[in-house]
Short mmCIF file of C-alpha atoms in Angstrom, two decimals:
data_model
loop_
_atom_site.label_atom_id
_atom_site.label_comp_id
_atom_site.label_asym_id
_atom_site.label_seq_id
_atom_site.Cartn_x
_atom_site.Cartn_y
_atom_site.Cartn_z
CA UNK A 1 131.43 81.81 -143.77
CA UNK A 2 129.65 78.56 -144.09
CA UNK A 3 126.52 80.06 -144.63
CA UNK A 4 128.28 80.92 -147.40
CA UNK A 5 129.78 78.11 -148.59
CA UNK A 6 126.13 76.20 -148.44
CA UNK A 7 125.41 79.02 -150.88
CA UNK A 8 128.07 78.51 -153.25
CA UNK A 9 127.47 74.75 -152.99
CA UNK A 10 123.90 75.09 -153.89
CA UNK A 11 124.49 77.14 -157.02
CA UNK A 12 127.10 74.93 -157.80
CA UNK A 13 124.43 72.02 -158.10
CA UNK A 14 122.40 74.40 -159.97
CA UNK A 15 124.82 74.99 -162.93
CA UNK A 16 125.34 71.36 -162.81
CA UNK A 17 121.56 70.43 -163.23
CA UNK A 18 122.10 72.29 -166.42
CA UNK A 19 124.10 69.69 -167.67
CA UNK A 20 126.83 70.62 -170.36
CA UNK A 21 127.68 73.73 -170.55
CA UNK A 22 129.28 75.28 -173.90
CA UNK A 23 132.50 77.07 -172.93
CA UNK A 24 132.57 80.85 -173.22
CA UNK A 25 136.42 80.98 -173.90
CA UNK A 26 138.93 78.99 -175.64
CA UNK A 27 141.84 77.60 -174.27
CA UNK A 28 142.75 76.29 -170.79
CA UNK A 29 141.24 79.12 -168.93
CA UNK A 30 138.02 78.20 -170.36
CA UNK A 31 136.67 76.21 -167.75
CA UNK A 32 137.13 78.13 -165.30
CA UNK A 33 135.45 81.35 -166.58
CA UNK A 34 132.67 79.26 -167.63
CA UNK A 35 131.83 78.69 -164.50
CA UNK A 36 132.25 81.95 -162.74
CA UNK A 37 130.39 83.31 -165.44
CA UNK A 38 127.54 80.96 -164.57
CA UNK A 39 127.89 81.82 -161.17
CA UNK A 40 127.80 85.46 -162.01
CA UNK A 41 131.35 86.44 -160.79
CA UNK A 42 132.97 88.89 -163.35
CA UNK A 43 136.65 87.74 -164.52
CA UNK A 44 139.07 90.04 -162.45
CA UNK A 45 142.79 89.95 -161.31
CA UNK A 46 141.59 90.90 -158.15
CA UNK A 47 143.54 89.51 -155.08
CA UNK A 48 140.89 88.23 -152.93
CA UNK A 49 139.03 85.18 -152.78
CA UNK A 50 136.21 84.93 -155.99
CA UNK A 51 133.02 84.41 -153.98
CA UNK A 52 132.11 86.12 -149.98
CA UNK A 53 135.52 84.81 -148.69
CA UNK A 54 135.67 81.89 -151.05
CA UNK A 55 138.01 80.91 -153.92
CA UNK A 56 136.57 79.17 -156.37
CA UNK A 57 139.11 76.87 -158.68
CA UNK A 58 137.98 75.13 -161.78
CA UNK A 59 139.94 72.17 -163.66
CA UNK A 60 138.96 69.41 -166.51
CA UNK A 61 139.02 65.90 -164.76
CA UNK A 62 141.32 64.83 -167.56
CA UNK A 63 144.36 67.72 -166.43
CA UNK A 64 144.89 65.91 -163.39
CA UNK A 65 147.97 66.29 -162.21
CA UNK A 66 148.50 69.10 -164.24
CA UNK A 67 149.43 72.58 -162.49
CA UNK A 68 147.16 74.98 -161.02
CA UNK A 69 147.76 78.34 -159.94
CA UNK A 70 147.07 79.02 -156.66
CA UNK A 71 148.01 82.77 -156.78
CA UNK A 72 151.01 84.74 -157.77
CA UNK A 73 153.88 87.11 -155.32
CA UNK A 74 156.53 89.21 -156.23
CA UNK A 75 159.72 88.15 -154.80
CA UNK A 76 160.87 90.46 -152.15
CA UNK A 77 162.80 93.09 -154.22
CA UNK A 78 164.10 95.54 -151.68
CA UNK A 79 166.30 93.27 -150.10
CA UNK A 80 167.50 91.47 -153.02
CA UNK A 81 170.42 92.56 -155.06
CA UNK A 82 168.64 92.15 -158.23
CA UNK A 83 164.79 93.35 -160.33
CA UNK A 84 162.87 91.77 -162.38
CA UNK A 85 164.56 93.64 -164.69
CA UNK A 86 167.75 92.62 -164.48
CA UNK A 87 166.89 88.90 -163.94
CA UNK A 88 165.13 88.60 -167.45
CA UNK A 89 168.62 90.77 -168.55
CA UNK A 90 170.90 88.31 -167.36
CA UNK A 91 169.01 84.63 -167.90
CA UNK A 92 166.36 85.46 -170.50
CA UNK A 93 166.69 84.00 -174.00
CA UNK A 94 165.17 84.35 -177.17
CA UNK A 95 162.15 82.26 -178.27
CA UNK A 96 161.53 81.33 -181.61
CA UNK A 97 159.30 84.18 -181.89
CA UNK A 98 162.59 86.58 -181.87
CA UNK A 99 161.30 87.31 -178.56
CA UNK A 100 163.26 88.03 -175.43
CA UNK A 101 161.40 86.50 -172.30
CA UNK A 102 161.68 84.01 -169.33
CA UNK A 103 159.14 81.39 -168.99
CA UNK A 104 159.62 78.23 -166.87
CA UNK A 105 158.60 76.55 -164.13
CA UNK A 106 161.05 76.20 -161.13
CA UNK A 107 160.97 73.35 -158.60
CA UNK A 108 162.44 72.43 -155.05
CA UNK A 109 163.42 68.80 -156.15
CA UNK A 110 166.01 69.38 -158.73
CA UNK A 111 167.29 71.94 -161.31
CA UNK A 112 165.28 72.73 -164.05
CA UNK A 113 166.77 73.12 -167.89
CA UNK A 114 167.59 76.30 -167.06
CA UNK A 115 169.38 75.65 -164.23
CA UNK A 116 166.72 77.16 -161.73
CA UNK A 117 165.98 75.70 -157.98
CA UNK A 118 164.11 76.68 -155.28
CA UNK A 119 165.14 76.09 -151.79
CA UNK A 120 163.13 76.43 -148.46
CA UNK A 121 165.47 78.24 -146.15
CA UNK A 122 163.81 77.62 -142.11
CA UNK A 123 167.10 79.39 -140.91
CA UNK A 124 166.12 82.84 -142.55
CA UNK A 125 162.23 82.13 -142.82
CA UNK A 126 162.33 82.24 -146.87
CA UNK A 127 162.27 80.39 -150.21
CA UNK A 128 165.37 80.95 -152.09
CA UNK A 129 165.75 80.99 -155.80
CA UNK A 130 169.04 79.75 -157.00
CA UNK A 131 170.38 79.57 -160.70
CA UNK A 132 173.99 77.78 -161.17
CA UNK A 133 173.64 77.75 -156.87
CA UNK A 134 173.66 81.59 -156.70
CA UNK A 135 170.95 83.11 -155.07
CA UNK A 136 168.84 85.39 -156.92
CA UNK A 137 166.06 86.66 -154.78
CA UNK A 138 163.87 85.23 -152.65
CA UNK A 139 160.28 85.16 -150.79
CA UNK A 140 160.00 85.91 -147.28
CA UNK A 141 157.74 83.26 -145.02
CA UNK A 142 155.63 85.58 -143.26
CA UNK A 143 154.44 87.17 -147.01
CA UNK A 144 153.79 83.56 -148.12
CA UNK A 145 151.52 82.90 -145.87
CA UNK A 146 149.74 86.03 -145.90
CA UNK A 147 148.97 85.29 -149.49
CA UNK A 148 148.13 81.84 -148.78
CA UNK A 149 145.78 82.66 -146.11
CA UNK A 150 143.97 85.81 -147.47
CA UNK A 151 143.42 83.54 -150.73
CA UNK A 152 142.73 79.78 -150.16
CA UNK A 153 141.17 80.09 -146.20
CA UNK A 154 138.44 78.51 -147.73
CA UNK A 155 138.66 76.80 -151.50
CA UNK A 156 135.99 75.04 -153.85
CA UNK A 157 137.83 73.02 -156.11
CA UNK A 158 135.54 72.12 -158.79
CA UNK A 159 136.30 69.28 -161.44
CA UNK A 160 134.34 68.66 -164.75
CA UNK A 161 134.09 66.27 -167.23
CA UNK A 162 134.85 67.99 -170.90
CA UNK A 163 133.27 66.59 -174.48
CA UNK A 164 134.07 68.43 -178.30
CA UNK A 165 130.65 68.80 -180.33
CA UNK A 166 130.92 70.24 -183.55
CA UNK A 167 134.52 71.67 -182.69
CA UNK A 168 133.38 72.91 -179.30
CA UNK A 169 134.10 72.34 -176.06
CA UNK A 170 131.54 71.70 -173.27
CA UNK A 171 131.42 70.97 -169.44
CA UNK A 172 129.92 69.15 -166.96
CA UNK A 173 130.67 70.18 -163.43
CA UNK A 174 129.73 67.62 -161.12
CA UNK A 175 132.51 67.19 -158.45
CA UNK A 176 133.73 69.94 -155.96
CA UNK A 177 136.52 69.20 -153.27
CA UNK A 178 136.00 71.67 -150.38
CA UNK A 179 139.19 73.01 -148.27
CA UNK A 180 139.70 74.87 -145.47
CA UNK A 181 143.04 75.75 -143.95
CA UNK A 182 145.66 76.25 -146.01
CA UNK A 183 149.16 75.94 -144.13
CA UNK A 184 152.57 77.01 -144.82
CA UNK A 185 154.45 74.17 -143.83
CA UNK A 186 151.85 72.24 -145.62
CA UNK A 187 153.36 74.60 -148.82
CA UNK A 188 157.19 74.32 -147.38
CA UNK A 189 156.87 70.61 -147.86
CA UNK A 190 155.03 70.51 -151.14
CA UNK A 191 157.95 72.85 -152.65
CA UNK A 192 160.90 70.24 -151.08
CA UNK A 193 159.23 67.27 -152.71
CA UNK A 194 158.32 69.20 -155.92
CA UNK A 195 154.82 69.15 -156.06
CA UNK A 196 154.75 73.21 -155.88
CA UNK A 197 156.59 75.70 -158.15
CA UNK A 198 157.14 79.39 -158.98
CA UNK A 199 157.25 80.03 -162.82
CA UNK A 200 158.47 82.80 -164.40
CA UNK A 201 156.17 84.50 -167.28
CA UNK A 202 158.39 87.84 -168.29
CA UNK A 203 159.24 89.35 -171.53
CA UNK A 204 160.93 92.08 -172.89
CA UNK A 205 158.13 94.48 -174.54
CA UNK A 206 159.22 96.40 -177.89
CA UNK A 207 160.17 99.76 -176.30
CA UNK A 208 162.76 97.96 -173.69
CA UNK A 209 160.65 97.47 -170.89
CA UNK A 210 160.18 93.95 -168.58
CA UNK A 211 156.32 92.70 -168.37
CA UNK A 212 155.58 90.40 -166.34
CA UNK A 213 152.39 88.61 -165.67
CA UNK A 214 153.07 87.66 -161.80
CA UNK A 215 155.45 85.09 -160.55
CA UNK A 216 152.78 82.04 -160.18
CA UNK A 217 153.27 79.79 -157.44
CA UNK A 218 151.20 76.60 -158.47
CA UNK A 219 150.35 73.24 -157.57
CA UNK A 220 150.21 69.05 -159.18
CA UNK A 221 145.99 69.40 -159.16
CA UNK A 222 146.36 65.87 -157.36
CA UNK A 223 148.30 66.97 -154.89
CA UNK A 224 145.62 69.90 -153.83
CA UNK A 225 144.78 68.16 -150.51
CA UNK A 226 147.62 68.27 -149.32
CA UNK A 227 148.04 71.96 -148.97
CA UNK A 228 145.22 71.63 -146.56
CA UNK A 229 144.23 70.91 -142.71
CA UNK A 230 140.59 69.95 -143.62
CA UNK A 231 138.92 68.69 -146.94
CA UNK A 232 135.66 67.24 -148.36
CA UNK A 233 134.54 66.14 -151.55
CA UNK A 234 131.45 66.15 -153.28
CA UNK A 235 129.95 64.57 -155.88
CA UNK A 236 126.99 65.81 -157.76
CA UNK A 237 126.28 62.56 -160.17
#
């Protein structure tokens, strides 16, 4: 593994001796496929970690503090007396698009406008989901962690600075924070003092049917380090 992260790191430093980069994508994701694309790592929904064990997160300097997914679970259905389904039946709305969905971010701290908390249950080993203080499914611990484990054992959070020329956007990577050890209470206590939250991104498609594009559990980008045991940061200017 660390032979592999002094690889990443030195092809890191080689995109950034390139100096800006044009992005290959509009739109918030852009940074973040630019790079992989440098790096030569195809644009997947794949589960594991982006590069030999490695996840590989990329974020403008100026979205601090804005969220960042750090990878999506399904609540645990089976044992819940509720789908996905039925949850967008019963609290989703329409947008102004005449369309019927569920998007929102949910939080530990307080209610949301939608009336949506999370709470971390220690008794039961799992994160609740509450609207108007009923229960309406939940995570289990021991899945949590799996996911946080398998994905961020090892994470390259890289940062870059962002200019517009002639209507385009272009980056300069040039700082990477390196983490190792990912922990769930680490997670438990991020969620309680709201800097970690599950959103909802479901819609009902044309012919009836719920889509969903994961239910994202993401992180305040300045609170990253915190999620972690162990943590460097490098600058490459």
């Amino acid at each position: 593994m660390e032979n592999n992260s002094e690889t990443l790191l030195a092809e890191i430093k080689e995109v950034n001796k390139k100096g800006w980069i044009k992005t290959l994508r509009k739109g918030d994701t852009g940074v973040g496929y630019t790079l992989e694309t440098e790096l030569g790592i195809r644009a997947n929904s794949n589960q594991k970690p982006d590069f030999h064990g490695i996840e590989i997160k990329a974020f403008r300097k100026g979205s601090i503090g804005k969220l960042v997914t750090l990878f999506s679970q399904v609540p645990n259905w089976k044992k819940s007396n509720t789908n996905r389904s039925e949850v967008l039946n019963e609290y989703g709305y329409l947008d102004e698009n005449k369309r019927f969905n569920l998007y929102c971010s949910v939080f530990g701290h307080e209610k949301n406008t939608l009336n949506w908390k999370l709470e971390v249950d220690r008794i039961n080993k799992r994160i609740n989901i509450f609207n108007n203080d009923k229960i309406v499914t939940f995570w289990d611990f021991e899945k949590i962690e799996e996911r946080i484990l398998k994905k961020h054992d090892r994470t390259f959070f890289v940062y870059s600075d962002t200019k517009i020329e002639n209507g385009k956007e272009y980056f300069l990577y040039n700082k990477i924070l390196i983490t190792q050890k990912a922990s769930l209470e680490n997670f438990l206590k991020l969620i309680e003092n709201g800097k970690v939250c599950m959103d909802f991104v479901m819609h009902r498609k044309k012919n009836g049917t719920t889509r969903d594009h994961g239910f994202l559990w993401r992180i305040r980008s300045n609170f990253i380090p915190d999620l972690f045991e162990n943590q460097k940061t490098v600058n490459l200017t």
